[in-house]
């Protein structure tokens, strides 16, 4: 619970795990995008890729102004927390 608001619940999640799920769900067509999806949305989602750091760790490549992906990630997270 959020200390200042008893009626709110605080959730934490792994951004990496959620991003992997979203990336795979789009690739595997478990999440479909509308035919008239905005070019910026498609560009942001198609540019997503995992890269390896110099130390050998996997991380997501930073994309400039990738706000659509973050919004879609949170929408997916909301369905996990409160499924329809």
C-alpha atoms as a printed R data frame, in Angstrom:
   type eleno elety resid chain resno       x       y       z
1  ATOM     1    CA   UNK     A     1   0.000   0.000   0.000
2  ATOM     2    CA   UNK     A     2   1.000   3.593  -0.567
3  ATOM     3    CA   UNK     A     3   1.563   5.192   2.812
4  ATOM     4    CA   UNK     A     4  -0.298   8.435   2.042
5  ATOM     5    CA   UNK     A     5  -3.201   6.720   0.246
6  ATOM     6    CA   UNK     A     6  -4.547   3.590   1.906
7  ATOM     7    CA   UNK     A     7  -6.718   2.725  -1.083
8  ATOM     8    CA   UNK     A     8  -3.751   2.536  -3.505
9  ATOM     9    CA   UNK     A     9  -1.562  -0.520  -4.001
10 ATOM    10    CA   UNK     A    10   2.050  -0.117  -5.028
11 ATOM    11    CA   UNK     A    11   3.371  -2.614  -7.599
12 ATOM    12    CA   UNK     A    12   6.951  -3.176  -8.610
13 ATOM    13    CA   UNK     A    13   8.050  -4.999 -11.743
14 ATOM    14    CA   UNK     A    14  11.115  -5.849 -13.770
15 ATOM    15    CA   UNK     A    15  11.293  -3.469 -16.708
16 ATOM    16    CA   UNK     A    16  13.581  -5.856 -18.570
17 ATOM    17    CA   UNK     A    17  11.178  -8.795 -18.131
18 ATOM    18    CA   UNK     A    18   8.182  -6.757 -19.211
19 ATOM    19    CA   UNK     A    19  10.014  -5.385 -22.235
20 ATOM    20    CA   UNK     A    20  11.082  -8.923 -23.241
21 ATOM    21    CA   UNK     A    21   7.496 -10.116 -22.938
22 ATOM    22    CA   UNK     A    22   6.194  -7.217 -25.032
23 ATOM    23    CA   UNK     A    23   8.870  -7.665 -27.702
24 ATOM    24    CA   UNK     A    24   8.194 -11.408 -27.983
25 ATOM    25    CA   UNK     A    25   4.407 -10.963 -27.904
26 ATOM    26    CA   UNK     A    26   4.543  -8.551 -30.844
27 ATOM    27    CA   UNK     A    27   6.984 -10.775 -32.741
28 ATOM    28    CA   UNK     A    28   4.836 -13.873 -32.093
29 ATOM    29    CA   UNK     A    29   1.651 -11.939 -32.999
30 ATOM    30    CA   UNK     A    30   0.130 -12.390 -29.523
31 ATOM    31    CA   UNK     A    31  -0.388  -8.636 -29.480
32 ATOM    32    CA   UNK     A    32  -1.743  -7.137 -32.677
33 ATOM    33    CA   UNK     A    33  -1.402  -3.552 -33.647
34 ATOM    34    CA   UNK     A    34  -4.089  -1.755 -35.635
35 ATOM    35    CA   UNK     A    35  -3.587  -1.490 -39.386
36 ATOM    36    CA   UNK     A    36  -3.584   2.307 -39.110
37 ATOM    37    CA   UNK     A    37  -1.010   2.414 -36.280
38 ATOM    38    CA   UNK     A    38   1.020   5.617 -36.157
39 ATOM    39    CA   UNK     A    39   4.402   5.538 -37.945
40 ATOM    40    CA   UNK     A    40   6.188   6.684 -34.773
41 ATOM    41    CA   UNK     A    41   4.705   3.795 -32.804
42 ATOM    42    CA   UNK     A    42   5.755   1.248 -35.419
43 ATOM    43    CA   UNK     A    43   9.222   2.792 -35.678
44 ATOM    44    CA   UNK     A    44   9.690   2.671 -31.914
45 ATOM    45    CA   UNK     A    45   8.536  -0.918 -31.584
46 ATOM    46    CA   UNK     A    46  10.451  -2.216 -34.598
47 ATOM    47    CA   UNK     A    47  13.674  -0.548 -33.415
48 ATOM    48    CA   UNK     A    48  13.700  -2.468 -30.149
49 ATOM    49    CA   UNK     A    49  16.615  -4.831 -29.771
50 ATOM    50    CA   UNK     A    50  18.702  -6.436 -27.061
51 ATOM    51    CA   UNK     A    51  22.393  -5.609 -27.202
52 ATOM    52    CA   UNK     A    52  25.357  -6.908 -25.234
53 ATOM    53    CA   UNK     A    53  27.426  -4.535 -23.118
54 ATOM    54    CA   UNK     A    54  31.220  -4.684 -22.970
55 ATOM    55    CA   UNK     A    55  30.880  -6.765 -19.810
56 ATOM    56    CA   UNK     A    56  28.678  -9.267 -21.668
57 ATOM    57    CA   UNK     A    57  25.392  -8.294 -20.020
58 ATOM    58    CA   UNK     A    58  22.215  -8.051 -22.068
59 ATOM    59    CA   UNK     A    59  20.352  -4.778 -22.121
60 ATOM    60    CA   UNK     A    60  17.881  -2.987 -24.330
61 ATOM    61    CA   UNK     A    61  19.299  -0.549 -26.842
62 ATOM    62    CA   UNK     A    62  18.357   3.019 -25.942
63 ATOM    63    CA   UNK     A    63  16.051   4.614 -28.480
64 ATOM    64    CA   UNK     A    64  15.525   8.356 -28.562
65 ATOM    65    CA   UNK     A    65  11.952   9.436 -27.729
66 ATOM    66    CA   UNK     A    66  10.634   5.903 -27.295
67 ATOM    67    CA   UNK     A    67   7.631   6.926 -25.213
68 ATOM    68    CA   UNK     A    68   5.109   4.793 -27.113
69 ATOM    69    CA   UNK     A    69   6.903   1.607 -26.122
70 ATOM    70    CA   UNK     A    70   6.874   2.658 -22.476
71 ATOM    71    CA   UNK     A    71   3.137   3.382 -22.641
72 ATOM    72    CA   UNK     A    72   2.396   0.043 -24.287
73 ATOM    73    CA   UNK     A    73   4.562  -1.707 -21.681
74 ATOM    74    CA   UNK     A    74   2.501  -0.182 -18.880
75 ATOM    75    CA   UNK     A    75  -0.739  -1.176 -20.612
76 ATOM    76    CA   UNK     A    76   0.461  -4.783 -20.706
77 ATOM    77    CA   UNK     A    77   1.487  -4.565 -17.052
78 ATOM    78    CA   UNK     A    78  -1.995  -3.325 -16.138
79 ATOM    79    CA   UNK     A    79  -3.525  -6.417 -17.747
80 ATOM    80    CA   UNK     A    80  -1.257  -8.580 -15.585
81 ATOM    81    CA   UNK     A    81  -2.301  -6.778 -12.414
82 ATOM    82    CA   UNK     A    82  -5.994  -6.484 -13.236
83 ATOM    83    CA   UNK     A    83  -6.928  -8.881 -16.062
84 ATOM    84    CA   UNK     A    84 -10.161  -8.161 -17.920
